[in-house]
Coordinates of C-alpha atoms in Angstrom, one line a residue:
X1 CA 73.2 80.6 144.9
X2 CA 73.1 84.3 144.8
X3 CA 73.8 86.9 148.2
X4 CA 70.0 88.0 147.6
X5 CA 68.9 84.3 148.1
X6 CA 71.7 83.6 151.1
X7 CA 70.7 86.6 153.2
X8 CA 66.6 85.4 152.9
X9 CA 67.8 82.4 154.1
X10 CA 69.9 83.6 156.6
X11 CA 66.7 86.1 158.0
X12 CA 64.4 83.0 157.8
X13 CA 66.2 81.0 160.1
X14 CA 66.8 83.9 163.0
X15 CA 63.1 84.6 162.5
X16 CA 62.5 80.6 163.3
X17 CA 64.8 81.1 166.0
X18 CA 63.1 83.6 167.8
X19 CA 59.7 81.9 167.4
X20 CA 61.3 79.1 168.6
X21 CA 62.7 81.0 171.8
X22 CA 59.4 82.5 172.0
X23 CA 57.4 79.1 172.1
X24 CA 59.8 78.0 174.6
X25 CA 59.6 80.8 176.9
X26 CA 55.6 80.3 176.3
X27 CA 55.6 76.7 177.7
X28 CA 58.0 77.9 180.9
X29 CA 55.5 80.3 182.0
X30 CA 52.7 78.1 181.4
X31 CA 54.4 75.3 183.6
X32 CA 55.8 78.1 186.0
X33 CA 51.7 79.4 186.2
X34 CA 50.8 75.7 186.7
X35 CA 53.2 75.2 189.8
X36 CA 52.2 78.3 190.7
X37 CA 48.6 77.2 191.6
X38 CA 49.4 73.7 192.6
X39 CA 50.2 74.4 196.2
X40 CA 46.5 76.4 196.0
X41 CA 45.1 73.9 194.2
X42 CA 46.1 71.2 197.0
X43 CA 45.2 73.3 199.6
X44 CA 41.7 73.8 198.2
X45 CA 41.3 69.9 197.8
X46 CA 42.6 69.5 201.1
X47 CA 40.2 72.1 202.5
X48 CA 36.7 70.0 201.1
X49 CA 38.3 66.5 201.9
X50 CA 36.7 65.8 205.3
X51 CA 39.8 64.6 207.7
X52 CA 38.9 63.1 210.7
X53 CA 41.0 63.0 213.8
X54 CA 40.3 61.2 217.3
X55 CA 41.5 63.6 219.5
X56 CA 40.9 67.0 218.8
X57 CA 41.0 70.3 220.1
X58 CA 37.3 71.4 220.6
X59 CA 34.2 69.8 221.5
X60 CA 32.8 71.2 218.6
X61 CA 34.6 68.6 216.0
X62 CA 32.5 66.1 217.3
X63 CA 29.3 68.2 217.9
X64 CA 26.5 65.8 216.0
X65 CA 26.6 63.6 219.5
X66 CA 25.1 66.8 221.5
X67 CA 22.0 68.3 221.4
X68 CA 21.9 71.6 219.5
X69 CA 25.5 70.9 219.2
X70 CA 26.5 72.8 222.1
X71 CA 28.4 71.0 225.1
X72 CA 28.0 70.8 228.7
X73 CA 29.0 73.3 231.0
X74 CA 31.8 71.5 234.0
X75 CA 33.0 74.1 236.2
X76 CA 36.6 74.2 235.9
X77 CA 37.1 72.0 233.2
X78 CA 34.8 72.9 230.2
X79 CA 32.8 76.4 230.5
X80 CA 31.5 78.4 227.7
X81 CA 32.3 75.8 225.4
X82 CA 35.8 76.2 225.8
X83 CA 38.0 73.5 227.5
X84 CA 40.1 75.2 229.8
X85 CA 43.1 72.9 230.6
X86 CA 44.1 71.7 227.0
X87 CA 47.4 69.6 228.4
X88 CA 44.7 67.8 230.9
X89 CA 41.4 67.2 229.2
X90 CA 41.2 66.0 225.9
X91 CA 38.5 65.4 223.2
X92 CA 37.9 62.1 221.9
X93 CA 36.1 61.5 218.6
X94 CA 35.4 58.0 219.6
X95 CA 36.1 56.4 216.3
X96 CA 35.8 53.0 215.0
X97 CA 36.1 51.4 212.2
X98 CA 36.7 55.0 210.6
X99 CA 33.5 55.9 211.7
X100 CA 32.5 58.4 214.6
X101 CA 30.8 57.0 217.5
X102 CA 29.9 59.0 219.9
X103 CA 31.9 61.9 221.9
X104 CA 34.0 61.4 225.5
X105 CA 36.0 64.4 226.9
X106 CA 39.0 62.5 228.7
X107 CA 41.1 64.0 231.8
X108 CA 44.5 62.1 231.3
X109 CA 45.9 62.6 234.9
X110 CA 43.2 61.0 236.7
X111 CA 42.8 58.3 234.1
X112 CA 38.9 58.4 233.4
X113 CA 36.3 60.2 231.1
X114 CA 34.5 63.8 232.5
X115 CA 31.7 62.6 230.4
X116 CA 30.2 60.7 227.3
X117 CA 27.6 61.6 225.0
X118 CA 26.1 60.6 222.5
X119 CA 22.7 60.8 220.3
X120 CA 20.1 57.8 221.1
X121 CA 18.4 56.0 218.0
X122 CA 17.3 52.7 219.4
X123 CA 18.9 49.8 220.0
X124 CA 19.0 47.1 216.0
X125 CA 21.2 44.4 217.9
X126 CA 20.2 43.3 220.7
X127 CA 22.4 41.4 222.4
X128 CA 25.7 42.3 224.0
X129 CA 29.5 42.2 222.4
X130 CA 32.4 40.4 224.2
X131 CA 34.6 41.9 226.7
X132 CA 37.3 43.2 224.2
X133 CA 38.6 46.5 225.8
X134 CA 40.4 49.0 223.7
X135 CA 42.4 52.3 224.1
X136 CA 42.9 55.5 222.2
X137 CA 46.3 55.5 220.4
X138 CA 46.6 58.9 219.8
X139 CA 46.1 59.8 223.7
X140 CA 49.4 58.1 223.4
X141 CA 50.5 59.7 220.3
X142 CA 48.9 62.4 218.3
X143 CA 50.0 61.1 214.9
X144 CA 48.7 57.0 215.8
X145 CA 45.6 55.1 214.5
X146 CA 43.0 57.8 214.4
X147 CA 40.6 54.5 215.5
X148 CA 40.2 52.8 218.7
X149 CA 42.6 49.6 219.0
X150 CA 42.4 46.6 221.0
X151 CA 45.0 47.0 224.5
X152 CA 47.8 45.2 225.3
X153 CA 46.8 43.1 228.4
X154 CA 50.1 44.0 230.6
X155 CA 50.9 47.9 228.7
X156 CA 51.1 50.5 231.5
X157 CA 50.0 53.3 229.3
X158 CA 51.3 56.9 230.1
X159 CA 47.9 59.1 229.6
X160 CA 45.1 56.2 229.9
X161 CA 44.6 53.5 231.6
X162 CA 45.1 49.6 230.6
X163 CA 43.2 46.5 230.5
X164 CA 45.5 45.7 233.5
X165 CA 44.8 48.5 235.8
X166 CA 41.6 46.7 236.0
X167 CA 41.8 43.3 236.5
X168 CA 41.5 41.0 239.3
X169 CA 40.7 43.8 241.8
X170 CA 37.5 42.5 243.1
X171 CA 35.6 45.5 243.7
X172 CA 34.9 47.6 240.6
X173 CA 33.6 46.6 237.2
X174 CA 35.1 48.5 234.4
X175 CA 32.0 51.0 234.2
X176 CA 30.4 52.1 231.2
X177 CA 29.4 56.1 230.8
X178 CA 27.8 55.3 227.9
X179 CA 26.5 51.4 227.8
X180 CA 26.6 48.9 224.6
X181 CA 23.1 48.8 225.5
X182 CA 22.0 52.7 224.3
X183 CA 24.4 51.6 220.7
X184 CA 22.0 51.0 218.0
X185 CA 24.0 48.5 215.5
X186 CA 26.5 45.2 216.7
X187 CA 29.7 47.9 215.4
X188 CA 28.3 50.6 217.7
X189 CA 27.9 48.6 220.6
X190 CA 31.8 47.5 220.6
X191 CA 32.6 51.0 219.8
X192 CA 31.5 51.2 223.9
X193 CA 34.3 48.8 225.1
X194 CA 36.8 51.4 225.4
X195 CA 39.1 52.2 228.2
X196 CA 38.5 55.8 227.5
X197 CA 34.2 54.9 228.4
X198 CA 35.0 53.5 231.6
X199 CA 35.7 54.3 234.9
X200 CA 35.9 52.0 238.1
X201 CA 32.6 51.8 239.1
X202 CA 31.6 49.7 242.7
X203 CA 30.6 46.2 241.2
X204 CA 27.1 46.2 243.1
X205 CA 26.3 50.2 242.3
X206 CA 27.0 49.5 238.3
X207 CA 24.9 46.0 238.4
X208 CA 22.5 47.2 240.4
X209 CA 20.8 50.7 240.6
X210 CA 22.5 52.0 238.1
X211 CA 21.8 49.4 235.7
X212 CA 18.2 49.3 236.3
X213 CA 18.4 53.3 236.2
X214 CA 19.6 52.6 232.3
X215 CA 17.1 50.6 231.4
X216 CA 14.3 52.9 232.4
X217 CA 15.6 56.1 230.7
X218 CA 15.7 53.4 227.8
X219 CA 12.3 52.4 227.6
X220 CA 11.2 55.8 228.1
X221 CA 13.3 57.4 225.2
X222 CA 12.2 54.1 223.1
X223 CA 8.6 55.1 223.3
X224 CA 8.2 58.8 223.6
X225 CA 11.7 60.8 222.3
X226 CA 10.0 60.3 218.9
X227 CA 10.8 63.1 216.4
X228 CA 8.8 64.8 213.6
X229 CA 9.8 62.1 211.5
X230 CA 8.7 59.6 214.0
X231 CA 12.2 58.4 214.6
X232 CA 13.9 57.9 218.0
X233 CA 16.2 60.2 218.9
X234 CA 17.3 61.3 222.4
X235 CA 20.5 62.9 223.8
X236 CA 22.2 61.4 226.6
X237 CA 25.4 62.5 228.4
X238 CA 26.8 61.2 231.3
X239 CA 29.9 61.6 233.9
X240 CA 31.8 60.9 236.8
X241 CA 32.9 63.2 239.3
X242 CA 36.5 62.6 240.8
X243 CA 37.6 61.8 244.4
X244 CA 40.7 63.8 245.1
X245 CA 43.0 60.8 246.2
X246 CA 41.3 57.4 245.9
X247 CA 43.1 55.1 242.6
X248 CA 42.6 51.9 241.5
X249 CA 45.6 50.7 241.3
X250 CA 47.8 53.6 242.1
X251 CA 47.0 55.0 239.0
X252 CA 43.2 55.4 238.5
X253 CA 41.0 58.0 239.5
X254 CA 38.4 56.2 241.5
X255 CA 34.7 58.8 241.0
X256 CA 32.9 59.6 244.3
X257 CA 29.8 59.3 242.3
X258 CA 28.2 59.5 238.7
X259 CA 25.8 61.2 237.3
X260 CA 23.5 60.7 233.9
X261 CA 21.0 63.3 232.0
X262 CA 18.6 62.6 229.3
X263 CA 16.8 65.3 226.7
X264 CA 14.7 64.9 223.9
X265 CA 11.9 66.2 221.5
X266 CA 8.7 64.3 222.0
X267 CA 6.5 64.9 218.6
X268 CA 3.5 62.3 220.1
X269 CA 3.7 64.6 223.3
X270 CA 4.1 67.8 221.2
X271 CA 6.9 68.7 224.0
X272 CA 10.5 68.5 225.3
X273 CA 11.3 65.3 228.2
X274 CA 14.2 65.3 230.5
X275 CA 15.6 63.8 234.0
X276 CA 18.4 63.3 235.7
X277 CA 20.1 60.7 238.1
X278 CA 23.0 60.1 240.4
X279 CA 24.5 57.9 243.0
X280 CA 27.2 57.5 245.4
X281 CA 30.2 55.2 243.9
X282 CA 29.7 52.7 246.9
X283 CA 28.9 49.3 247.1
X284 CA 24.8 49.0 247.7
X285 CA 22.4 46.5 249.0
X286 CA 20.1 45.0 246.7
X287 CA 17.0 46.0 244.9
X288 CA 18.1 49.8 245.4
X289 CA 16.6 52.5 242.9
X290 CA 18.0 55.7 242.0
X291 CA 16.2 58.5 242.8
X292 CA 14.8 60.5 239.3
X293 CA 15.6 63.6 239.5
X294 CA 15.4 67.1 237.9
X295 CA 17.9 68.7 235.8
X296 CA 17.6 71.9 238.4
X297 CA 18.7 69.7 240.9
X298 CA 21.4 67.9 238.6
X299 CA 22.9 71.0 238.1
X300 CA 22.6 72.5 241.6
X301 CA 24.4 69.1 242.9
X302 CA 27.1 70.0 240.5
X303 CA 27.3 73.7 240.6
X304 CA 30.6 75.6 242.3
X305 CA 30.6 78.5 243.6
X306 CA 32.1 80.9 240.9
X307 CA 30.6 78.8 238.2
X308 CA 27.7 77.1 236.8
X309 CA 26.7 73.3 235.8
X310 CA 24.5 72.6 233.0
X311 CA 24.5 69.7 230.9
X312 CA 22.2 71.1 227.9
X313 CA 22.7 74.7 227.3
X314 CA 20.5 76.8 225.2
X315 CA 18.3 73.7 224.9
X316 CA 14.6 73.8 225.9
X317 CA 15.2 70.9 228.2
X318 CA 12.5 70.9 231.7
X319 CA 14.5 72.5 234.2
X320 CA 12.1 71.1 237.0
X321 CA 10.1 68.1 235.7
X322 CA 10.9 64.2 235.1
X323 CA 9.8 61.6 233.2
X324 CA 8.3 59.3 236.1
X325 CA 4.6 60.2 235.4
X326 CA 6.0 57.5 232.7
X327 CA 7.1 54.8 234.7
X328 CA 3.6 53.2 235.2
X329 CA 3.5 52.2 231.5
X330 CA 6.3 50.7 231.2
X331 CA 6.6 47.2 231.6
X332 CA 8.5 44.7 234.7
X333 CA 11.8 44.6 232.0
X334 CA 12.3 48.2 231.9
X335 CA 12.9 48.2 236.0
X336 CA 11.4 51.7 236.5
X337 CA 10.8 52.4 240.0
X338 CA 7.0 51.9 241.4
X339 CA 7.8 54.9 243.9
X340 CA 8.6 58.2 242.5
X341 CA 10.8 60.1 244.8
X342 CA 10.5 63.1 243.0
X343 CA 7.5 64.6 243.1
X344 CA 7.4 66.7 240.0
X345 CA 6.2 65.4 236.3
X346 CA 6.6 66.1 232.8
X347 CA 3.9 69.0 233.0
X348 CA 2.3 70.2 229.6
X349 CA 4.7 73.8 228.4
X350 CA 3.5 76.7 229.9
X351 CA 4.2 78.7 226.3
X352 CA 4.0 78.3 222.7
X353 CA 7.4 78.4 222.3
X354 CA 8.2 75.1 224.0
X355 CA 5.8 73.0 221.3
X356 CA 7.7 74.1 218.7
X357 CA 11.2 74.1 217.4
X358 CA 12.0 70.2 217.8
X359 CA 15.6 69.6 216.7
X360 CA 16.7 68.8 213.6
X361 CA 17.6 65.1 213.4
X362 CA 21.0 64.4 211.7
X363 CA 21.8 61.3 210.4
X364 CA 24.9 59.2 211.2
X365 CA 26.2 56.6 213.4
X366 CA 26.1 57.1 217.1
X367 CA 26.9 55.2 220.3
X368 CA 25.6 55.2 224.1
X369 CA 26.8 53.6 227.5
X370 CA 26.5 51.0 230.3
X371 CA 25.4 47.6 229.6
X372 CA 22.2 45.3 231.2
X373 CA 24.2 42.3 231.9
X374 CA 26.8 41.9 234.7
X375 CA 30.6 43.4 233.7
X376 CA 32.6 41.2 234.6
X377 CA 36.4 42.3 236.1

């Protein structure tokens, strides 16, 4: 072979070389480019994945269970939508079956809920689910079962309190803020039996006026909180207020007294319909009736002196009418009272304003409190 032949040869195969090198170096900064964007990439699939938590930091995580999906205002605990004591009071998602329930802001030193709400649609199953109480895991550890769980009977839990704590006192049934009876489907209504939804409630006060306090409100959102789409839909929230010293069982915040508000849009009445009601946590004769109230004087009974109570702010909720112009239609099961002790009525709106602007009904499943038949200890 000649030298002319050789040295082509010899050029041809550095040229391959370096073609070779470059091709090489190519594919490196393609797969350094696509490693490059992976931790984006994840981030950005993380970011439209919806995550859902139990207990979370802000109200607003679980804002479908609120009206205009702005929460109550608690002196000292929860004011301007900000919860002020994050150690103490937490947010609870109530979750089950990975499903969202309804909403409970928890106070972990005295052992009971501030308050439930949650968004009334009617009640599909009618009758009432077994006395299977659960707890919040992640109350107990942040990075546990994001769903409620079934109690251990005998577990002394450290932030909540236990099946145990409750039994065989003989004076308070395990109250209900928001009862089986305001859950729409079978699911929703055991969603209710949570540790985290109840609070020792006087065994004659929770079967008695306070029962037949829930089944009014009930029939009265059934037939009038009827949106535009001629749907039911009604916001309830209710709460206990805390003694400073009384326990049940050494452990358990024992409420002075509870309180429950109701708001909704009323398309057939072409206006917004609210009360309020509250009772002493004492033991009670029988055939007592709450007194139906005015959310005026819900929040006045609640107010502080440096702060304000309101349960639906910003919402066009009556300030200073009830419901009980109502009560004569309703029939004997609904156990409204035959005399109204508050003398004002759901009067017509006095502007334009308050016919319009129903709110926009959201879809999804939601839970409510307090059952119709006896809780038994």
């Amino acid at each position: 072979m000649s030298s002319f032949h050789c040295h082509n040869c010899m050029r041809k195969h550095h040229l391959a070389s370096i073609l070779g090198r470059v091709h090489t170096h190519c594919l490196e900064m393609k797969l350094l480019k696509m490693w490059c964007f992976l931790p984006i990439a994840v981030v950005l699939l993380l970011s439209i994945i919806p995550t859902v938590t139990e207990v979370v930091m802000s109200m607003s995580d679980c804002s479908q269970f609120l009206l205009h999906g702005t929460p109550p205002q608690v002196p000292g605990i929860l004011e301007g939508g900000k919860i002020l004591n994050q150690n103490r009071y937490k947010p609870i998602c109530q979750t089950y079956y990975n499903i969202t329930r309804f909403v409970t802001l928890y106070d972990i030193k005295n052992k009971i809920p501030v308050f439930s709400a949650k968004k009334y649609r009617g009640e599909q199953a009618k009758k009432r689910p077994g006395n299977y109480w659960k707890i919040e895991p992640q109350l107990e550890d942040e990075h546990d079962n994001k769903n409620m769980m079934l109690g251990k009977r005998h577990m002394i839990y450290t932030h909540q309190a236990g099946d145990g704590d409750y039994r065989y006192n003989g004076v308070y049934d395990r109250g209900h803020l928001i009862p089986s009876s305001y859950a729409f489907g079978k699911v929703d209504k055991t969603s209710t039996f949570t540790l985290t939804n109840i609070v020792p409630q006087a065994a004659t006060f929770n079967q008695g006026s306070w029962n037949r306090m829930e089944r009014c409100i009930k029939c009265v959102m059934d037939k009038y909180c009827k949106n535009n789409n001629d749907a039911i839909e009604g916001f309830v929230v209710t709460g206990a207020q805390p003694t400073s010293n009384t326990t049940l069982n050494n452990r358990i915040n024992i409420p002075s007294m509870m309180w429950s508000a109701f708001c909704c849009y009323s398309s057939t009445r072409s206006m917004w319909l609210a009360s309020a009601h509250w009772g002493d946590n004492v033991p009670e004769s029988e055939n007592k009736y709450l007194q139906t109230k005015t959310l005026a004087e819900l929040y006045d009974q609640l107010r502080t002196v440096d702060s304000e109570f309101n349960v639906f702010p910003g919402a066009k909720c009556p300030l200073h009418t009830t419901v009980t112009e109502f009560y004569p239609e309703m029939n004997n099961t609904c156990n409204c009272s035959s005399s109204f002790s508050t003398p004002s009525t759901s009067a017509p709106p006095t502007t334009p304003t308050d016919l319009s602007d129903p709110p926009t009904s959201t879809l999804g499943s939601l839970s409510a409190t307090s059952d119709f038949s006896p809780v038994n200890t």
